[in-house]
Amino acid sequence: MSIDSLRRSARATVSGLPQGFWWLWLSTLVNRTGAFVLTFLSLYLTVELGHSAWFAGLVVALHGLGGVAGSPLGGMLTDRWGRRPTMVSMHLAAAACAAALAVVTSAWAIAAVVLLMGVAMQAVRPSINATIADMVPAHDVRRAYALNYWALNLGFAIASIGGGAAMFLGYRTLFVVDAVATTLCALIVFLRLPETRPETPTDTAGEPVAEERVSMLTVLRDAPFRTLVLLNLLVCLVFTAPWIGLPLTMAGQGLSPSSYGVVIAVNGIVIVGFQLLVNKLTDKRSPVVLLSLSSLLFAFGTGATALAGSPVAFAATVIVWTIGEMIHVPTNAAATARLAPEHARGRYQGVMGMSWAVAAFVAPIGAGAIVDGPGPDVLWAACAAIGVVAAVGYSIRLRKALCEEPEEVAAAAGAVRTGEVAPAAGPVKAEDAPSSVSA
C-alpha cells in the first residue's frame, strides 16, 4: 500500500464527523494524558506509604466497586440533567479526588477517596457515549466510538511515558497534574461542547408529549439489551483477567517484572498504532459478526497464554486479544446506542458501563484466586471457554436485534452520496425490534 493510499485511508477515517465530536475527542485526550492516579497508585501505596500489597489491591478493587455504582448514577443524570452538566460535574469531582490523594495520608481516607473517584470516573462515561450517539450520524457511530477509544489509549500511553519520566517529582505532584488535566477537560466540555440531549417531543399543537418513563428496571427488562449486557460482561471478564493473570503466569515461569512491562506495553502500542486501520477494515461490517469475531480473538489470545513460554510468545498472545479489544469496544458501544431509545441513552449506556465495572472488580479477585489455586493453565482455559460461549451467544441471541434494516442502510448510503446529513444514531424502537420491551 502506497503512502498516498494510506493518507487517503486515514483522511476517510477521520472525515465527515461534526465539530462537536472533535471537541469531545480532545477532552478525552487531555483527560487521559494526565491520568496518573491508577497507573501509579499501587506503587504509591506500597513504596511511598509502606502499605502491603494486599491493601494496595483492595484499594484498586474499591475503584472498580465505585464504578459499579457510578455507571448507573451517571446514566440517570445524563438523561435527567443533561449530557454536558453530567460530564462537567463528574470530571470536576474526579479532579477533586485526584487532588485529595496528594494531601491525605490515612489509609482509610485514601481508600474512601479512591472509591469516590471510581464513582466519578465511571459516571462520566454514559454521558460521553450518549453525546456521541446524539451528534454523530447513525452510519458513523461505530467509527466515532473507535476514534474516541483511540484518543483514550493515546492519552494513556502519553501518561504512562510522561509519568514514568516525571517520577522524580514525586507521586503527589503527579496526582496534582492529574487533577489539573481533568479540570482542563471539564473546561473544554463546558466552553466548547453543546448540550445534545434530545428535546421533549411535541404534538401538532406544540404541546409537550409525555415520553414513556424509563427506569433502570425498565432497561434491565429489555431482553435484547439485557443479553448484550450479559455477553459483554463475559467478554469483560476475559479481557480483564490478563492484567492480573499474565504477570503472575510470567513470574511463575521465572520471567522478570521488566519482561512483563515490555509484553503488556504491546497492548497500548498496537492500539495507538493500528486502531484507525482496524476501524477502516471493519467499518460497515455486521455488528453481530464483529462482536462474535472479537470474542473469539479474546478466547484464542488468552487461551494461547497457557502455551506461551517466552516474552515473544506472550507478546504474540497480547497482540491477538488486543485486536479483539479494538474491534469489541466501539462495536459494543454502537450496539448499545442502537438499542437505546433517544430519551434513555444515558441509562442504557450506564447499565452497559456497569458490566465493565463489575468485571473490573470481580476479575482481578477471581484471576488471583485461580492462579493461587488450580493454577494459571486453568485460568487461561476458562478464559478461552468463556470467550467461545460469548461468541456463540452473540451469533445466536442477537442476530435479529442488531441486524440492520435494508431501509436504514439505503438511507445512510443515500445521505453519503448526496452529502446530506443523516439522522443521528437512531434507536431500535419497541415496534421495530422483536421481543424488545423498551429498546
PDB file of N, CA, C and O in Angstrom, residues 132-184:
ATOM      1  N   ILE A 132     -22.025  11.125  21.896  1.00  0.00           N
ATOM      2  CA  ILE A 132     -21.584  10.657  20.576  1.00  0.00           C
ATOM      3  C   ILE A 132     -22.769  10.135  19.778  1.00  0.00           C
ATOM      4  O   ILE A 132     -22.925  10.448  18.586  1.00  0.00           O
ATOM      5  N   ALA A 133     -23.632   9.347  20.419  1.00  0.00           N
ATOM      6  CA  ALA A 133     -24.807   8.813  19.726  1.00  0.00           C
ATOM      7  C   ALA A 133     -25.760   9.924  19.312  1.00  0.00           C
ATOM      8  O   ALA A 133     -26.429   9.827  18.275  1.00  0.00           O
ATOM      9  N   ASP A 134     -25.830  11.004  20.095  1.00  0.00           N
ATOM     10  CA  ASP A 134     -26.725  12.116  19.775  1.00  0.00           C
ATOM     11  C   ASP A 134     -26.249  12.901  18.550  1.00  0.00           C
ATOM     12  O   ASP A 134     -27.060  13.295  17.708  1.00  0.00           O
ATOM     13  N   MET A 135     -24.958  13.169  18.463  1.00  0.00           N
ATOM     14  CA  MET A 135     -24.456  14.128  17.475  1.00  0.00           C
ATOM     15  C   MET A 135     -23.920  13.513  16.192  1.00  0.00           C
ATOM     16  O   MET A 135     -23.778  14.210  15.179  1.00  0.00           O
ATOM     17  N   VAL A 136     -23.617  12.220  16.204  1.00  0.00           N
ATOM     18  CA  VAL A 136     -22.987  11.593  15.037  1.00  0.00           C
ATOM     19  C   VAL A 136     -24.042  10.846  14.228  1.00  0.00           C
ATOM     20  O   VAL A 136     -24.888  10.153  14.794  1.00  0.00           O
ATOM     21  N   PRO A 137     -24.033  10.958  12.894  1.00  0.00           N
ATOM     22  CA  PRO A 137     -24.976  10.205  12.066  1.00  0.00           C
ATOM     23  C   PRO A 137     -24.896   8.710  12.334  1.00  0.00           C
ATOM     24  O   PRO A 137     -23.832   8.181  12.656  1.00  0.00           O
ATOM     25  N   ALA A 138     -26.022   8.042  12.193  1.00  0.00           N
ATOM     26  CA  ALA A 138     -26.130   6.637  12.587  1.00  0.00           C
ATOM     27  C   ALA A 138     -25.075   5.753  11.937  1.00  0.00           C
ATOM     28  O   ALA A 138     -24.503   4.878  12.590  1.00  0.00           O
ATOM     29  N   HIS A 139     -24.789   5.980  10.649  1.00  0.00           N
ATOM     30  CA  HIS A 139     -23.855   5.106   9.950  1.00  0.00           C
ATOM     31  C   HIS A 139     -22.405   5.363  10.331  1.00  0.00           C
ATOM     32  O   HIS A 139     -21.512   4.623   9.913  1.00  0.00           O
ATOM     33  N   ASP A 140     -22.148   6.434  11.127  1.00  0.00           N
ATOM     34  CA  ASP A 140     -20.780   6.745  11.537  1.00  0.00           C
ATOM     35  C   ASP A 140     -20.548   6.559  13.036  1.00  0.00           C
ATOM     36  O   ASP A 140     -19.467   6.884  13.535  1.00  0.00           O
ATOM     37  N   VAL A 141     -21.551   6.064  13.743  1.00  0.00           N
ATOM     38  CA  VAL A 141     -21.445   5.982  15.206  1.00  0.00           C
ATOM     39  C   VAL A 141     -20.305   5.073  15.640  1.00  0.00           C
ATOM     40  O   VAL A 141     -19.508   5.424  16.513  1.00  0.00           O
ATOM     41  N   ARG A 142     -20.203   3.903  15.028  1.00  0.00           N
ATOM     42  CA  ARG A 142     -19.148   2.976  15.438  1.00  0.00           C
ATOM     43  C   ARG A 142     -17.761   3.576  15.173  1.00  0.00           C
ATOM     44  O   ARG A 142     -16.839   3.441  15.979  1.00  0.00           O
ATOM     45  N   ARG A 143     -17.612   4.256  14.043  1.00  0.00           N
ATOM     46  CA  ARG A 143     -16.336   4.898  13.722  1.00  0.00           C
ATOM     47  C   ARG A 143     -16.002   5.970  14.758  1.00  0.00           C
ATOM     48  O   ARG A 143     -14.847   6.113  15.175  1.00  0.00           O
ATOM     49  N   ALA A 144     -17.010   6.715  15.181  1.00  0.00           N
ATOM     50  CA  ALA A 144     -16.785   7.763  16.183  1.00  0.00           C
ATOM     51  C   ALA A 144     -16.352   7.161  17.513  1.00  0.00           C
ATOM     52  O   ALA A 144     -15.444   7.675  18.184  1.00  0.00           O
ATOM     53  N   TYR A 145     -16.993   6.069  17.919  1.00  0.00           N
ATOM     54  CA  TYR A 145     -16.586   5.409  19.165  1.00  0.00           C
ATOM     55  C   TYR A 145     -15.157   4.878  19.058  1.00  0.00           C
ATOM     56  O   TYR A 145     -14.385   4.940  20.018  1.00  0.00           O
ATOM     57  N   ALA A 146     -14.811   4.361  17.899  1.00  0.00           N
ATOM     58  CA  ALA A 146     -13.449   3.853  17.713  1.00  0.00           C
ATOM     59  C   ALA A 146     -12.428   4.984  17.814  1.00  0.00           C
ATOM     60  O   ALA A 146     -11.366   4.821  18.433  1.00  0.00           O
ATOM     61  N   LEU A 147     -12.731   6.138  17.226  1.00  0.00           N
ATOM     62  CA  LEU A 147     -11.812   7.267  17.297  1.00  0.00           C
ATOM     63  C   LEU A 147     -11.680   7.782  18.730  1.00  0.00           C
ATOM     64  O   LEU A 147     -10.581   8.158  19.167  1.00  0.00           O
ATOM     65  N   ASN A 148     -12.778   7.821  19.466  1.00  0.00           N
ATOM     66  CA  ASN A 148     -12.711   8.277  20.854  1.00  0.00           C
ATOM     67  C   ASN A 148     -11.913   7.291  21.709  1.00  0.00           C
ATOM     68  O   ASN A 148     -11.157   7.696  22.600  1.00  0.00           O
ATOM     69  N   TYR A 149     -12.067   6.005  21.408  1.00  0.00           N
ATOM     70  CA  TYR A 149     -11.302   4.988  22.136  1.00  0.00           C
ATOM     71  C   TYR A 149      -9.815   5.099  21.805  1.00  0.00           C
ATOM     72  O   TYR A 149      -8.949   4.886  22.668  1.00  0.00           O
ATOM     73  N   TRP A 150      -9.526   5.449  20.570  1.00  0.00           N
ATOM     74  CA  TRP A 150      -8.134   5.670  20.172  1.00  0.00           C
ATOM     75  C   TRP A 150      -7.541   6.837  20.948  1.00  0.00           C
ATOM     76  O   TRP A 150      -6.398   6.775  21.417  1.00  0.00           O
ATOM     77  N   ALA A 151      -8.305   7.925  21.097  1.00  0.00           N
ATOM     78  CA  ALA A 151      -7.833   9.069  21.878  1.00  0.00           C
ATOM     79  C   ALA A 151      -7.571   8.681  23.322  1.00  0.00           C
ATOM     80  O   ALA A 151      -6.585   9.109  23.929  1.00  0.00           O
ATOM     81  N   LEU A 152      -8.444   7.854  23.871  1.00  0.00           N
ATOM     82  CA  LEU A 152      -8.273   7.399  25.254  1.00  0.00           C
ATOM     83  C   LEU A 152      -6.962   6.649  25.420  1.00  0.00           C
ATOM     84  O   LEU A 152      -6.202   6.898  26.367  1.00  0.00           O
ATOM     85  N   ASN A 153      -6.675   5.742  24.512  1.00  0.00           N
ATOM     86  CA  ASN A 153      -5.449   4.949  24.620  1.00  0.00           C
ATOM     87  C   ASN A 153      -4.204   5.759  24.271  1.00  0.00           C
ATOM     88  O   ASN A 153      -3.136   5.546  24.865  1.00  0.00           O
ATOM     89  N   LEU A 154      -4.332   6.685  23.324  1.00  0.00           N
ATOM     90  CA  LEU A 154      -3.207   7.556  23.002  1.00  0.00           C
ATOM     91  C   LEU A 154      -2.849   8.406  24.220  1.00  0.00           C
ATOM     92  O   LEU A 154      -1.663   8.545  24.575  1.00  0.00           O
ATOM     93  N   GLY A 155      -3.857   8.951  24.880  1.00  0.00           N
ATOM     94  CA  GLY A 155      -3.609   9.737  26.078  1.00  0.00           C
ATOM     95  C   GLY A 155      -3.014   8.912  27.199  1.00  0.00           C
ATOM     96  O   GLY A 155      -2.108   9.368  27.917  1.00  0.00           O
ATOM     97  N   PHE A 156      -3.507   7.692  27.344  1.00  0.00           N
ATOM     98  CA  PHE A 156      -2.977   6.828  28.395  1.00  0.00           C
ATOM     99  C   PHE A 156      -1.517   6.470  28.136  1.00  0.00           C
ATOM    100  O   PHE A 156      -0.705   6.400  29.069  1.00  0.00           O
ATOM    101  N   ALA A 157      -1.179   6.241  26.862  1.00  0.00           N
ATOM    102  CA  ALA A 157       0.214   5.940  26.528  1.00  0.00           C
ATOM    103  C   ALA A 157       1.117   7.124  26.863  1.00  0.00           C
ATOM    104  O   ALA A 157       2.211   6.955  27.419  1.00  0.00           O
ATOM    105  N   ILE A 158       0.649   8.324  26.546  1.00  0.00           N
ATOM    106  CA  ILE A 158       1.431   9.526  26.873  1.00  0.00           C
ATOM    107  C   ILE A 158       1.574   9.662  28.384  1.00  0.00           C
ATOM    108  O   ILE A 158       2.651  10.002  28.901  1.00  0.00           O
ATOM    109  N   ALA A 159       0.491   9.385  29.112  1.00  0.00           N
ATOM    110  CA  ALA A 159       0.529   9.490  30.568  1.00  0.00           C
ATOM    111  C   ALA A 159       1.512   8.496  31.175  1.00  0.00           C
ATOM    112  O   ALA A 159       2.244   8.819  32.114  1.00  0.00           O
ATOM    113  N   SER A 160       1.522   7.281  30.641  1.00  0.00           N
ATOM    114  CA  SER A 160       2.426   6.261  31.182  1.00  0.00           C
ATOM    115  C   SER A 160       3.887   6.655  30.975  1.00  0.00           C
ATOM    116  O   SER A 160       4.718   6.533  31.882  1.00  0.00           O
ATOM    117  N   ILE A 161       4.194   7.147  29.767  1.00  0.00           N
ATOM    118  CA  ILE A 161       5.572   7.548  29.482  1.00  0.00           C
ATOM    119  C   ILE A 161       5.943   8.802  30.270  1.00  0.00           C
ATOM    120  O   ILE A 161       6.990   8.872  30.917  1.00  0.00           O
ATOM    121  N   GLY A 162       5.061   9.803  30.219  1.00  0.00           N
ATOM    122  CA  GLY A 162       5.333  11.049  30.920  1.00  0.00           C
ATOM    123  C   GLY A 162       5.392  10.882  32.418  1.00  0.00           C
ATOM    124  O   GLY A 162       6.235  11.476  33.103  1.00  0.00           O
ATOM    125  N   GLY A 163       4.495  10.034  32.949  1.00  0.00           N
ATOM    126  CA  GLY A 163       4.501   9.800  34.382  1.00  0.00           C
ATOM    127  C   GLY A 163       5.768   9.114  34.844  1.00  0.00           C
ATOM    128  O   GLY A 163       6.344   9.451  35.885  1.00  0.00           O
ATOM    129  N   GLY A 164       6.232   8.150  34.055  1.00  0.00           N
ATOM    130  CA  GLY A 164       7.473   7.473  34.412  1.00  0.00           C
ATOM    131  C   GLY A 164       8.663   8.414  34.384  1.00  0.00           C
ATOM    132  O   GLY A 164       9.538   8.363  35.256  1.00  0.00           O
ATOM    133  N   ALA A 165       8.670   9.312  33.393  1.00  0.00           N
ATOM    134  CA  ALA A 165       9.781  10.255  33.295  1.00  0.00           C
ATOM    135  C   ALA A 165       9.745  11.305  34.401  1.00  0.00           C
ATOM    136  O   ALA A 165      10.783  11.839  34.801  1.00  0.00           O
ATOM    137  N   ALA A 166       8.525  11.584  34.903  1.00  0.00           N
ATOM    138  CA  ALA A 166       8.373  12.630  35.912  1.00  0.00           C
ATOM    139  C   ALA A 166       8.340  12.099  37.332  1.00  0.00           C
ATOM    140  O   ALA A 166       8.024  12.838  38.261  1.00  0.00           O
ATOM    141  N   MET A 167       8.684  10.832  37.504  1.00  0.00           N
ATOM    142  CA  MET A 167       8.620  10.234  38.833  1.00  0.00           C
ATOM    143  C   MET A 167       9.520  10.948  39.840  1.00  0.00           C
ATOM    144  O   MET A 167       9.254  10.937  41.041  1.00  0.00           O
ATOM    145  N   PHE A 168      10.562  11.573  39.346  1.00  0.00           N
ATOM    146  CA  PHE A 168      11.472  12.262  40.275  1.00  0.00           C
ATOM    147  C   PHE A 168      10.786  13.441  40.960  1.00  0.00           C
ATOM    148  O   PHE A 168      11.259  13.941  41.986  1.00  0.00           O
ATOM    149  N   LEU A 169       9.645  13.900  40.422  1.00  0.00           N
ATOM    150  CA  LEU A 169       8.906  14.988  41.045  1.00  0.00           C
ATOM    151  C   LEU A 169       8.088  14.509  42.232  1.00  0.00           C
ATOM    152  O   LEU A 169       7.649  15.330  43.048  1.00  0.00           O
ATOM    153  N   GLY A 170       7.870  13.217  42.330  1.00  0.00           N
ATOM    154  CA  GLY A 170       7.098  12.663  43.431  1.00  0.00           C
ATOM    155  C   GLY A 170       5.688  12.287  43.007  1.00  0.00           C
ATOM    156  O   GLY A 170       5.113  12.856  42.079  1.00  0.00           O
ATOM    157  N   TYR A 171       5.126  11.303  43.724  1.00  0.00           N
ATOM    158  CA  TYR A 171       3.786  10.816  43.395  1.00  0.00           C
ATOM    159  C   TYR A 171       2.737  11.911  43.563  1.00  0.00           C
ATOM    160  O   TYR A 171       1.817  12.046  42.748  1.00  0.00           O
ATOM    161  N   ARG A 172       2.863  12.684  44.627  1.00  0.00           N
ATOM    162  CA  ARG A 172       1.849  13.711  44.885  1.00  0.00           C
ATOM    163  C   ARG A 172       1.797  14.753  43.772  1.00  0.00           C
ATOM    164  O   ARG A 172       0.719  15.258  43.425  1.00  0.00           O
ATOM    165  N   THR A 173       2.939  15.076  43.196  1.00  0.00           N
ATOM    166  CA  THR A 173       2.950  16.016  42.074  1.00  0.00           C
ATOM    167  C   THR A 173       2.193  15.445  40.876  1.00  0.00           C
ATOM    168  O   THR A 173       1.454  16.163  40.193  1.00  0.00           O
ATOM    169  N   LEU A 174       2.369  14.153  40.639  1.00  0.00           N
ATOM    170  CA  LEU A 174       1.652  13.516  39.535  1.00  0.00           C
ATOM    171  C   LEU A 174       0.145  13.571  39.767  1.00  0.00           C
ATOM    172  O   LEU A 174      -0.633  13.778  38.822  1.00  0.00           O
ATOM    173  N   PHE A 175      -0.279  13.386  41.023  1.00  0.00           N
ATOM    174  CA  PHE A 175      -1.710  13.439  41.308  1.00  0.00           C
ATOM    175  C   PHE A 175      -2.257  14.852  41.090  1.00  0.00           C
ATOM    176  O   PHE A 175      -3.388  15.013  40.617  1.00  0.00           O
ATOM    177  N   VAL A 176      -1.478  15.861  41.409  1.00  0.00           N
ATOM    178  CA  VAL A 176      -1.898  17.239  41.164  1.00  0.00           C
ATOM    179  C   VAL A 176      -2.014  17.503  39.667  1.00  0.00           C
ATOM    180  O   VAL A 176      -2.965  18.150  39.201  1.00  0.00           O
ATOM    181  N   VAL A 177      -1.047  17.008  38.894  1.00  0.00           N
ATOM    182  CA  VAL A 177      -1.107  17.156  37.434  1.00  0.00           C
ATOM    183  C   VAL A 177      -2.355  16.463  36.887  1.00  0.00           C
ATOM    184  O   VAL A 177      -3.032  16.978  35.978  1.00  0.00           O
ATOM    185  N   ASP A 178      -2.684  15.298  37.431  1.00  0.00           N
ATOM    186  CA  ASP A 178      -3.898  14.588  37.046  1.00  0.00           C
ATOM    187  C   ASP A 178      -5.110  15.472  37.296  1.00  0.00           C
ATOM    188  O   ASP A 178      -6.015  15.596  36.448  1.00  0.00           O
ATOM    189  N   ALA A 179      -5.164  16.102  38.473  1.00  0.00           N
ATOM    190  CA  ALA A 179      -6.291  16.970  38.808  1.00  0.00           C
ATOM    191  C   ALA A 179      -6.389  18.149  37.846  1.00  0.00           C
ATOM    192  O   ALA A 179      -7.491  18.526  37.411  1.00  0.00           O
ATOM    193  N   VAL A 180      -5.257  18.732  37.493  1.00  0.00           N
ATOM    194  CA  VAL A 180      -5.244  19.877  36.577  1.00  0.00           C
ATOM    195  C   VAL A 180      -5.727  19.463  35.185  1.00  0.00           C
ATOM    196  O   VAL A 180      -6.537  20.156  34.544  1.00  0.00           O
ATOM    197  N   ALA A 181      -5.252  18.304  34.700  1.00  0.00           N
ATOM    198  CA  ALA A 181      -5.654  17.827  33.370  1.00  0.00           C
ATOM    199  C   ALA A 181      -7.152  17.532  33.330  1.00  0.00           C
ATOM    200  O   ALA A 181      -7.837  17.854  32.344  1.00  0.00           O
ATOM    201  N   THR A 182      -7.674  16.929  34.389  1.00  0.00           N
ATOM    202  CA  THR A 182      -9.104  16.615  34.428  1.00  0.00           C
ATOM    203  C   THR A 182      -9.938  17.891  34.488  1.00  0.00           C
ATOM    204  O   THR A 182     -11.009  17.977  33.885  1.00  0.00           O
ATOM    205  N   THR A 183      -9.457  18.890  35.227  1.00  0.00           N
ATOM    206  CA  THR A 183     -10.150  20.179  35.268  1.00  0.00           C
ATOM    207  C   THR A 183     -10.152  20.848  33.897  1.00  0.00           C
ATOM    208  O   THR A 183     -11.162  21.422  33.466  1.00  0.00           O
ATOM    209  N   LEU A 184      -9.022  20.779  33.196  1.00  0.00           N
ATOM    210  CA  LEU A 184      -8.948  21.325  31.839  1.00  0.00           C
ATOM    211  C   LEU A 184      -9.926  20.616  30.917  1.00  0.00           C
ATOM    212  O   LEU A 184     -10.576  21.242  30.073  1.00  0.00           O
TER     213      LEU A 184
END
